[in-house]
Amino acid sequence: MSHVYKKIELVGSSREGVDDAIKRAINKASETMKNLDWFEVSEIRGWIKDGEPQHTQVTIQVGFRIED
Amino acid sequence: MSHVYKKIELVGSSREGVDDAIKRAINKASETMKNLDWFEVSEIRGWIKDGEPQHTQVTIQVGFRIED
Amino acid sequence: MSHVYKKIELVGSSREGVDDAIKRAINKASETMKNLDWFEVSEIRGWIKDGEPQHTQVTIQVGFRIED
Amino acid sequence: MSHVYKKIELVGSSREGVDDAIKRAINKASETMKNLDWFEVSEIRGWIKDGEPQHTQVTIQVGFRIED
Amino acid sequence: MSHVYKKIELVGSSREGVDDAIKRAINKASETMKNLDWFEVSEIRGWIKDGEPQHTQVTIQVGFRIED
Amino acid sequence: MSHVYKKIELVGSSREGVDDAIKRAINKASETMKNLDWFEVSEIRGWIKDGEPQHTQVTIQVGFRIED
Amino acid sequence: MSHVYKKIELVGSSREGVDDAIKRAINKASETMKNLDWFEVSEIRGWIKDGEPQHTQVTIQVGFRIED
Amino acid sequence: MSHVYKKIELVGSSREGVDDAIKRAINKASETMKNLDWFEVSEIRGWIKDGEPQHTQVTIQVGFRIED
Amino acid sequence: MSHVYKKIELVGSSREGVDDAIKRAINKASETMKNLDWFEVSEIRGWIKDGEPQHTQVTIQVGFRIED
Amino acid sequence: MSHVYKKIELVGSSREGVDDAIKRAINKASETMKNLDWFEVSEIRGWIKDGEPQHTQVTIQVGFRIED
Amino acid sequence: MSHVYKKIELVGSSREGVDDAIKRAINKASETMKNLDWFEVSEIRGWIKDGEPQHTQVTIQVGFRIED
Amino acid sequence: MSHVYKKIELVGSSREGVDDAIKRAINKASETMKNLDWFEVSEIRGWIKDGEPQHTQVTIQVGFRIED
């Protein structure tokens, strides 16, 4: 069948780095949404404090199937 | 008057091709949303099976007027 | 703490220009949403009538914190 | 020989879809211009009415040889 | 009906800023062209003199309908 | 399992339009390659003759799984 | 003569809007640098507070001539 | 004063290379246009024959002042 | 000497994250190719299952020297 | 208050991966600069040796407040 | 007829400059491939030694017709 | 070892063309900086006078190693 998908844009934040920031954004989205299917990274940035990266922020598009 | 619009991102899928995938995404969105006004294509891709394009997937932004 | 943010895309419209179009989009969004945090301009365009710019339309992404 | 070409930007519009919108833009241009040589698609968008795509608008650059 | 549009690229210049530079480019174009319909901003830059922005230059694409 | 994929770039050409050009590129690739999995459109252009689009050329990336 | 220029990237911030943010960045740069020649806007974003844009932040490249 | 400029897109072609292709496009444009002011390169491509680059094609935008 | 390099595009996939996906793509390529020299990341995406990122997919260009 | 920020571009390099390369660039910059505030990743690439990624190189823009 | 083309990506390197780097990449490719048809430049970079550009590296896509 | 690099942006200018403009920017930078390592071209533009390209301006990023 030919499904229709919706994409939303989230920004995950982590003290550990890129992979964990992606995971946190997806975990949060899955609390209230079903059928999450894929993600695409569009931006990596972060905040610096005392000469160290404090929060890595990764912007992702999350695609999910719209139910029929 | 000066309206405000919102844009959402959808991915339509079709066995027939680009035009039909756009149509399916818009048809689906119109089931639950009003005031759909315009669309913008941002990506065309698809899946291949047995040496044939199976599903053409077209990502579109759909703009609609936020009611006052 | 490591928050998760969502970004939505809005198009503000104004007869006065770019700054006012941004303000109108944000004002409208704040009527129904909390925790609006930042915006990013992605497109500036507009309509022309009788040789004058009539409506400046500014597309912005608005980021807001998803509550825990 | 080493020709010089000029490129102009057109937007074709069609109720049928992408291919027809391209064709209409080229047909129109050929009424008043000679030596049309190639086209490049730069944007696909359109208007929605009653939950259906009404007009597909395809922006193309059309290249033509400047005569010596 | 399905119109065909042409887009031309203009650079407006103003001592006052972005909105006025857009307006000046459109005003100038409308002296010799009809059916101007929309504009899209593609670049904002300018010249500096004595530590002040002197001329803001805004590049816009102006779309107009080709008459039948 | 975690596969590795390779992407190649092809240009399909068709007198009929975008969908057929995609199909022709994929058909040709499948003559000599296995495991073709997905495609992504990166460019649509074409040649003009006698005021008509003659050949629509669609550039696609085709991804296929590298066998273990 | 054929000069060499250097470009630096600044972010100006203003409560008033885009034009003032550009001006503030250039004013600041001119306190310590000479020969500022042109600027190019690469990003417009800002912070939101209580449903209003608080600070418009404009990223600009500033070009200046390296003295011989 | 605050001038308005127009930009047109040309493709120069040369057997010698990039610089000569730029020069040829500008020379050709100057035969019929006045006030040519600056150019911007947007694409470099070319044709191959017998394992050698035959024609280097450079696409440039040429800006010129619209007279008052 | 002035070498010529070729670039191929690979997609590595990993349950662990970005760094491991890059490593897997390069390991796989090195099984059949010599002189691999550098890589460039062009896309990071992945699949989601049960609210967790399952496979991180990293698209890389791999450059290698063509032997004389 | 409305601060002015400067952005510089650094390339961090690491044998461990993306997160560590970001950290190394920021650590190095903080040895000689104050008020480092945020970073933005613009490129991820690296060198390959013996079929393994040797150095991951991450290009980042680092923003810092210019003191009044 | 409607041909199918393949595009490969090469990096030519030269001590003389851009044109020669393009030529070297095409010459090398033609040693082992037939039907080379066109090229597109996607990146120009290079190495510096003792304050002089040593090697100009030009990345090109080379298109060639797949034989029937 | 894992070095950290800084990138600065320069615009070289030449009456002769692209290669010479790159060389002039690098020569100038090397008068006051050490460890210049590589360059990347990001823009080619120029000024026109009397129907001839007068100055070709090439914008390059120059990377250099930060000393330990």
PDB file of N, CA and C in Angstrom, chain I:
ATOM      1  N   MET I   1      54.034  14.614  -7.179  1.00  0.00           N
ATOM      2  CA  MET I   1      53.287  14.338  -8.408  1.00  0.00           C
ATOM      3  C   MET I   1      51.824  14.712  -8.244  1.00  0.00           C
ATOM      4  N   SER I   2      51.165  14.831  -9.361  1.00  0.00           N
ATOM      5  CA  SER I   2      49.772  15.245  -9.349  1.00  0.00           C
ATOM      6  C   SER I   2      48.868  14.048  -9.619  1.00  0.00           C
ATOM      7  N   HIS I   3      48.365  13.455  -8.565  1.00  0.00           N
ATOM      8  CA  HIS I   3      47.530  12.270  -8.678  1.00  0.00           C
ATOM      9  C   HIS I   3      46.102  12.619  -9.078  1.00  0.00           C
ATOM     10  N   VAL I   4      45.403  11.578  -9.547  1.00  0.00           N
ATOM     11  CA  VAL I   4      43.964  11.689  -9.769  1.00  0.00           C
ATOM     12  C   VAL I   4      43.285  10.742  -8.796  1.00  0.00           C
ATOM     13  N   TYR I   5      42.208  11.245  -8.179  1.00  0.00           N
ATOM     14  CA  TYR I   5      41.466  10.470  -7.198  1.00  0.00           C
ATOM     15  C   TYR I   5      40.053  10.205  -7.701  1.00  0.00           C
ATOM     16  N   LYS I   6      39.467   9.129  -7.214  1.00  0.00           N
ATOM     17  CA  LYS I   6      38.063   8.851  -7.492  1.00  0.00           C
ATOM     18  C   LYS I   6      37.317   8.836  -6.171  1.00  0.00           C
ATOM     19  N   LYS I   7      36.086   9.313  -6.193  1.00  0.00           N
ATOM     20  CA  LYS I   7      35.280   9.290  -4.984  1.00  0.00           C
ATOM     21  C   LYS I   7      34.064   8.390  -5.203  1.00  0.00           C
ATOM     22  N   ILE I   8      33.806   7.481  -4.264  1.00  0.00           N
ATOM     23  CA  ILE I   8      32.587   6.682  -4.311  1.00  0.00           C
ATOM     24  C   ILE I   8      31.753   7.006  -3.081  1.00  0.00           C
ATOM     25  N   GLU I   9      30.464   6.709  -3.196  1.00  0.00           N
ATOM     26  CA  GLU I   9      29.542   7.051  -2.114  1.00  0.00           C
ATOM     27  C   GLU I   9      29.041   5.777  -1.452  1.00  0.00           C
ATOM     28  N   LEU I  10      29.211   5.700  -0.131  1.00  0.00           N
ATOM     29  CA  LEU I  10      28.799   4.533   0.635  1.00  0.00           C
ATOM     30  C   LEU I  10      27.875   4.954   1.772  1.00  0.00           C
ATOM     31  N   VAL I  11      27.051   4.004   2.216  1.00  0.00           N
ATOM     32  CA  VAL I  11      26.204   4.234   3.381  1.00  0.00           C
ATOM     33  C   VAL I  11      26.515   3.141   4.394  1.00  0.00           C
ATOM     34  N   GLY I  12      27.134   3.549   5.518  1.00  0.00           N
ATOM     35  CA  GLY I  12      27.386   2.606   6.596  1.00  0.00           C
ATOM     36  C   GLY I  12      26.238   2.622   7.572  1.00  0.00           C
ATOM     37  N   SER I  13      26.028   1.491   8.220  1.00  0.00           N
ATOM     38  CA  SER I  13      24.880   1.347   9.116  1.00  0.00           C
ATOM     39  C   SER I  13      25.371   0.724  10.409  1.00  0.00           C
ATOM     40  N   SER I  14      24.872   1.238  11.541  1.00  0.00           N
ATOM     41  CA  SER I  14      25.337   0.732  12.830  1.00  0.00           C
ATOM     42  C   SER I  14      24.262   0.877  13.905  1.00  0.00           C
ATOM     43  N   ARG I  15      24.212  -0.068  14.833  1.00  0.00           N
ATOM     44  CA  ARG I  15      23.327   0.073  15.978  1.00  0.00           C
ATOM     45  C   ARG I  15      23.935   0.977  17.046  1.00  0.00           C
ATOM     46  N   GLU I  16      25.238   1.277  16.908  1.00  0.00           N
ATOM     47  CA  GLU I  16      25.914   2.020  17.971  1.00  0.00           C
ATOM     48  C   GLU I  16      25.935   3.531  17.761  1.00  0.00           C
ATOM     49  N   GLY I  17      25.968   3.961  16.489  1.00  0.00           N
ATOM     50  CA  GLY I  17      25.948   5.404  16.288  1.00  0.00           C
ATOM     51  C   GLY I  17      26.784   5.850  15.107  1.00  0.00           C
ATOM     52  N   VAL I  18      27.052   7.152  15.053  1.00  0.00           N
ATOM     53  CA  VAL I  18      27.663   7.782  13.887  1.00  0.00           C
ATOM     54  C   VAL I  18      29.081   7.262  13.629  1.00  0.00           C
ATOM     55  N   ASP I  19      29.934   7.264  14.647  1.00  0.00           N
ATOM     56  CA  ASP I  19      31.336   6.868  14.439  1.00  0.00           C
ATOM     57  C   ASP I  19      31.454   5.429  13.944  1.00  0.00           C
ATOM     58  N   ASP I  20      30.661   4.552  14.524  1.00  0.00           N
ATOM     59  CA  ASP I  20      30.737   3.150  14.129  1.00  0.00           C
ATOM     60  C   ASP I  20      30.194   2.933  12.717  1.00  0.00           C
ATOM     61  N   ALA I  21      29.189   3.694  12.335  1.00  0.00           N
ATOM     62  CA  ALA I  21      28.654   3.566  10.975  1.00  0.00           C
ATOM     63  C   ALA I  21      29.689   3.987   9.939  1.00  0.00           C
ATOM     64  N   ILE I  22      30.436   5.043  10.256  1.00  0.00           N
ATOM     65  CA  ILE I  22      31.523   5.466   9.356  1.00  0.00           C
ATOM     66  C   ILE I  22      32.569   4.349   9.237  1.00  0.00           C
ATOM     67  N   LYS I  23      32.939   3.812  10.373  1.00  0.00           N
ATOM     68  CA  LYS I  23      33.966   2.759  10.397  1.00  0.00           C
ATOM     69  C   LYS I  23      33.537   1.538   9.587  1.00  0.00           C
ATOM     70  N   ARG I  24      32.276   1.130   9.724  1.00  0.00           N
ATOM     71  CA  ARG I  24      31.802  -0.050   9.005  1.00  0.00           C
ATOM     72  C   ARG I  24      31.821   0.151   7.492  1.00  0.00           C
ATOM     73  N   ALA I  25      31.451   1.356   7.057  1.00  0.00           N
ATOM     74  CA  ALA I  25      31.473   1.617   5.616  1.00  0.00           C
ATOM     75  C   ALA I  25      32.903   1.551   5.082  1.00  0.00           C
ATOM     76  N   ILE I  26      33.830   2.134   5.836  1.00  0.00           N
ATOM     77  CA  ILE I  26      35.229   2.146   5.387  1.00  0.00           C
ATOM     78  C   ILE I  26      35.824   0.733   5.434  1.00  0.00           C
ATOM     79  N   ASN I  27      35.544  -0.021   6.485  1.00  0.00           N
ATOM     80  CA  ASN I  27      36.029  -1.403   6.579  1.00  0.00           C
ATOM     81  C   ASN I  27      35.567  -2.226   5.382  1.00  0.00           C
ATOM     82  N   LYS I  28      34.291  -2.075   5.057  1.00  0.00           N
ATOM     83  CA  LYS I  28      33.715  -2.841   3.939  1.00  0.00           C
ATOM     84  C   LYS I  28      34.399  -2.471   2.620  1.00  0.00           C
ATOM     85  N   ALA I  29      34.569  -1.185   2.406  1.00  0.00           N
ATOM     86  CA  ALA I  29      35.183  -0.736   1.151  1.00  0.00           C
ATOM     87  C   ALA I  29      36.608  -1.251   1.026  1.00  0.00           C
ATOM     88  N   SER I  30      37.313  -1.315   2.153  1.00  0.00           N
ATOM     89  CA  SER I  30      38.725  -1.693   2.105  1.00  0.00           C
ATOM     90  C   SER I  30      38.921  -3.177   1.797  1.00  0.00           C
ATOM     91  N   GLU I  31      37.828  -3.954   1.870  1.00  0.00           N
ATOM     92  CA  GLU I  31      37.953  -5.374   1.534  1.00  0.00           C
ATOM     93  C   GLU I  31      38.286  -5.573   0.064  1.00  0.00           C
ATOM     94  N   THR I  32      37.787  -4.664  -0.772  1.00  0.00           N
ATOM     95  CA  THR I  32      37.968  -4.845  -2.215  1.00  0.00           C
ATOM     96  C   THR I  32      38.718  -3.701  -2.892  1.00  0.00           C
ATOM     97  N   MET I  33      39.043  -2.644  -2.134  1.00  0.00           N
ATOM     98  CA  MET I  33      39.687  -1.504  -2.774  1.00  0.00           C
ATOM     99  C   MET I  33      40.972  -1.125  -2.049  1.00  0.00           C
ATOM    100  N   LYS I  34      41.906  -0.568  -2.825  1.00  0.00           N
ATOM    101  CA  LYS I  34      43.169  -0.127  -2.262  1.00  0.00           C
ATOM    102  C   LYS I  34      43.239   1.401  -2.235  1.00  0.00           C
ATOM    103  N   ASN I  35      44.215   1.911  -1.530  1.00  0.00           N
ATOM    104  CA  ASN I  35      44.560   3.335  -1.559  1.00  0.00           C
ATOM    105  C   ASN I  35      43.460   4.252  -1.036  1.00  0.00           C
ATOM    106  N   LEU I  36      42.545   3.731  -0.170  1.00  0.00           N
ATOM    107  CA  LEU I  36      41.524   4.604   0.412  1.00  0.00           C
ATOM    108  C   LEU I  36      42.226   5.711   1.185  1.00  0.00           C
ATOM    109  N   ASP I  37      41.818   6.928   0.956  1.00  0.00           N
ATOM    110  CA  ASP I  37      42.614   8.058   1.449  1.00  0.00           C
ATOM    111  C   ASP I  37      41.847   8.973   2.425  1.00  0.00           C
ATOM    112  N   TRP I  38      40.604   9.320   2.114  1.00  0.00           N
ATOM    113  CA  TRP I  38      39.847  10.206   3.006  1.00  0.00           C
ATOM    114  C   TRP I  38      38.349   9.944   2.833  1.00  0.00           C
ATOM    115  N   PHE I  39      37.565  10.468   3.774  1.00  0.00           N
ATOM    116  CA  PHE I  39      36.105  10.372   3.671  1.00  0.00           C
ATOM    117  C   PHE I  39      35.478  11.715   4.027  1.00  0.00           C
ATOM    118  N   GLU I  40      34.251  11.922   3.526  1.00  0.00           N
ATOM    119  CA  GLU I  40      33.471  13.128   3.823  1.00  0.00           C
ATOM    120  C   GLU I  40      32.039  12.692   4.128  1.00  0.00           C
ATOM    121  N   VAL I  41      31.514  13.114   5.271  1.00  0.00           N
ATOM    122  CA  VAL I  41      30.145  12.761   5.650  1.00  0.00           C
ATOM    123  C   VAL I  41      29.162  13.690   4.947  1.00  0.00           C
ATOM    124  N   SER I  42      28.164  13.126   4.248  1.00  0.00           N
ATOM    125  CA  SER I  42      27.182  13.988   3.580  1.00  0.00           C
ATOM    126  C   SER I  42      25.768  13.851   4.146  1.00  0.00           C
ATOM    127  N   GLU I  43      25.489  12.823   4.905  1.00  0.00           N
ATOM    128  CA  GLU I  43      24.130  12.660   5.444  1.00  0.00           C
ATOM    129  C   GLU I  43      24.163  11.708   6.633  1.00  0.00           C
ATOM    130  N   ILE I  44      23.364  12.054   7.670  1.00  0.00           N
ATOM    131  CA  ILE I  44      23.180  11.163   8.811  1.00  0.00           C
ATOM    132  C   ILE I  44      21.679  10.957   8.984  1.00  0.00           C
ATOM    133  N   ARG I  45      21.244   9.727   8.946  1.00  0.00           N
ATOM    134  CA  ARG I  45      19.835   9.419   9.151  1.00  0.00           C
ATOM    135  C   ARG I  45      19.730   8.061   9.820  1.00  0.00           C
ATOM    136  N   GLY I  46      18.532   7.528   9.973  1.00  0.00           N
ATOM    137  CA  GLY I  46      18.431   6.221  10.590  1.00  0.00           C
ATOM    138  C   GLY I  46      16.992   5.764  10.738  1.00  0.00           C
ATOM    139  N   TRP I  47      16.856   4.522  11.190  1.00  0.00           N
ATOM    140  CA  TRP I  47      15.546   3.921  11.376  1.00  0.00           C
ATOM    141  C   TRP I  47      15.204   3.870  12.859  1.00  0.00           C
ATOM    142  N   ILE I  48      13.915   3.985  13.146  1.00  0.00           N
ATOM    143  CA  ILE I  48      13.425   3.970  14.528  1.00  0.00           C
ATOM    144  C   ILE I  48      12.557   2.735  14.734  1.00  0.00           C
ATOM    145  N   LYS I  49      12.720   2.080  15.893  1.00  0.00           N
ATOM    146  CA  LYS I  49      11.848   0.949  16.221  1.00  0.00           C
ATOM    147  C   LYS I  49      11.526   0.988  17.713  1.00  0.00           C
ATOM    148  N   ASP I  50      10.273   0.886  18.060  1.00  0.00           N
ATOM    149  CA  ASP I  50       9.866   0.894  19.468  1.00  0.00           C
ATOM    150  C   ASP I  50      10.425   2.102  20.216  1.00  0.00           C
ATOM    151  N   GLY I  51      10.416   3.247  19.553  1.00  0.00           N
ATOM    152  CA  GLY I  51      10.819   4.477  20.231  1.00  0.00           C
ATOM    153  C   GLY I  51      12.311   4.618  20.452  1.00  0.00           C
ATOM    154  N   GLU I  52      13.105   3.802  19.763  1.00  0.00           N
ATOM    155  CA  GLU I  52      14.568   3.890  19.894  1.00  0.00           C
ATOM    156  C   GLU I  52      15.193   3.956  18.503  1.00  0.00           C
ATOM    157  N   PRO I  53      16.278   4.740  18.350  1.00  0.00           N
ATOM    158  CA  PRO I  53      17.016   4.668  17.084  1.00  0.00           C
ATOM    159  C   PRO I  53      17.605   3.261  16.936  1.00  0.00           C
ATOM    160  N   GLN I  54      17.279   2.588  15.820  1.00  0.00           N
ATOM    161  CA  GLN I  54      17.756   1.224  15.617  1.00  0.00           C
ATOM    162  C   GLN I  54      19.048   1.168  14.832  1.00  0.00           C
ATOM    163  N   HIS I  55      19.019   1.831  13.686  1.00  0.00           N
ATOM    164  CA  HIS I  55      20.190   1.853  12.826  1.00  0.00           C
ATOM    165  C   HIS I  55      20.508   3.295  12.472  1.00  0.00           C
ATOM    166  N   THR I  56      21.696   3.724  12.801  1.00  0.00           N
ATOM    167  CA  THR I  56      22.170   5.012  12.319  1.00  0.00           C
ATOM    168  C   THR I  56      22.836   4.769  10.977  1.00  0.00           C
ATOM    169  N   GLN I  57      22.405   5.500   9.956  1.00  0.00           N
ATOM    170  CA  GLN I  57      22.975   5.338   8.620  1.00  0.00           C
ATOM    171  C   GLN I  57      23.734   6.606   8.238  1.00  0.00           C
ATOM    172  N   VAL I  58      25.011   6.465   7.964  1.00  0.00           N
ATOM    173  CA  VAL I  58      25.839   7.614   7.620  1.00  0.00           C
ATOM    174  C   VAL I  58      26.318   7.460   6.185  1.00  0.00           C
ATOM    175  N   THR I  59      25.977   8.444   5.356  1.00  0.00           N
ATOM    176  CA  THR I  59      26.436   8.443   3.971  1.00  0.00           C
ATOM    177  C   THR I  59      27.782   9.157   3.900  1.00  0.00           C
ATOM    178  N   ILE I  60      28.774   8.482   3.327  1.00  0.00           N
ATOM    179  CA  ILE I  60      30.099   9.086   3.192  1.00  0.00           C
ATOM    180  C   ILE I  60      30.591   8.971   1.751  1.00  0.00           C
ATOM    181  N   GLN I  61      31.359   9.965   1.347  1.00  0.00           N
ATOM    182  CA  GLN I  61      32.144   9.854   0.116  1.00  0.00           C
ATOM    183  C   GLN I  61      33.531   9.369   0.521  1.00  0.00           C
ATOM    184  N   VAL I  62      34.004   8.360  -0.153  1.00  0.00           N
ATOM    185  CA  VAL I  62      35.347   7.855   0.122  1.00  0.00           C
ATOM    186  C   VAL I  62      36.229   8.138  -1.091  1.00  0.00           C
ATOM    187  N   GLY I  63      37.354   8.816  -0.860  1.00  0.00           N
ATOM    188  CA  GLY I  63      38.283   9.137  -1.942  1.00  0.00           C
ATOM    189  C   GLY I  63      39.467   8.194  -1.960  1.00  0.00           C
ATOM    190  N   PHE I  64      39.869   7.743  -3.131  1.00  0.00           N
ATOM    191  CA  PHE I  64      41.052   6.879  -3.215  1.00  0.00           C
ATOM    192  C   PHE I  64      41.848   7.236  -4.479  1.00  0.00           C
ATOM    193  N   ARG I  65      43.122   7.038  -4.392  1.00  0.00           N
ATOM    194  CA  ARG I  65      44.025   7.396  -5.490  1.00  0.00           C
ATOM    195  C   ARG I  65      43.926   6.363  -6.606  1.00  0.00           C
ATOM    196  N   ILE I  66      43.783   6.831  -7.826  1.00  0.00           N
ATOM    197  CA  ILE I  66      43.826   5.934  -8.977  1.00  0.00           C
ATOM    198  C   ILE I  66      45.287   5.659  -9.288  1.00  0.00           C
ATOM    199  N   GLU I  67      45.619   4.385  -9.349  1.00  0.00           N
ATOM    200  CA  GLU I  67      47.037   4.052  -9.558  1.00  0.00           C
ATOM    201  C   GLU I  67      47.491   4.388 -10.962  1.00  0.00           C
ATOM    202  N   ASP I  68      48.755   4.772 -11.046  1.00  0.00           N
ATOM    203  CA  ASP I  68      49.312   5.130 -12.359  1.00  0.00           C
ATOM    204  C   ASP I  68      49.744   3.891 -13.134  1.00  0.00           C
TER     205      ASP I  68
END
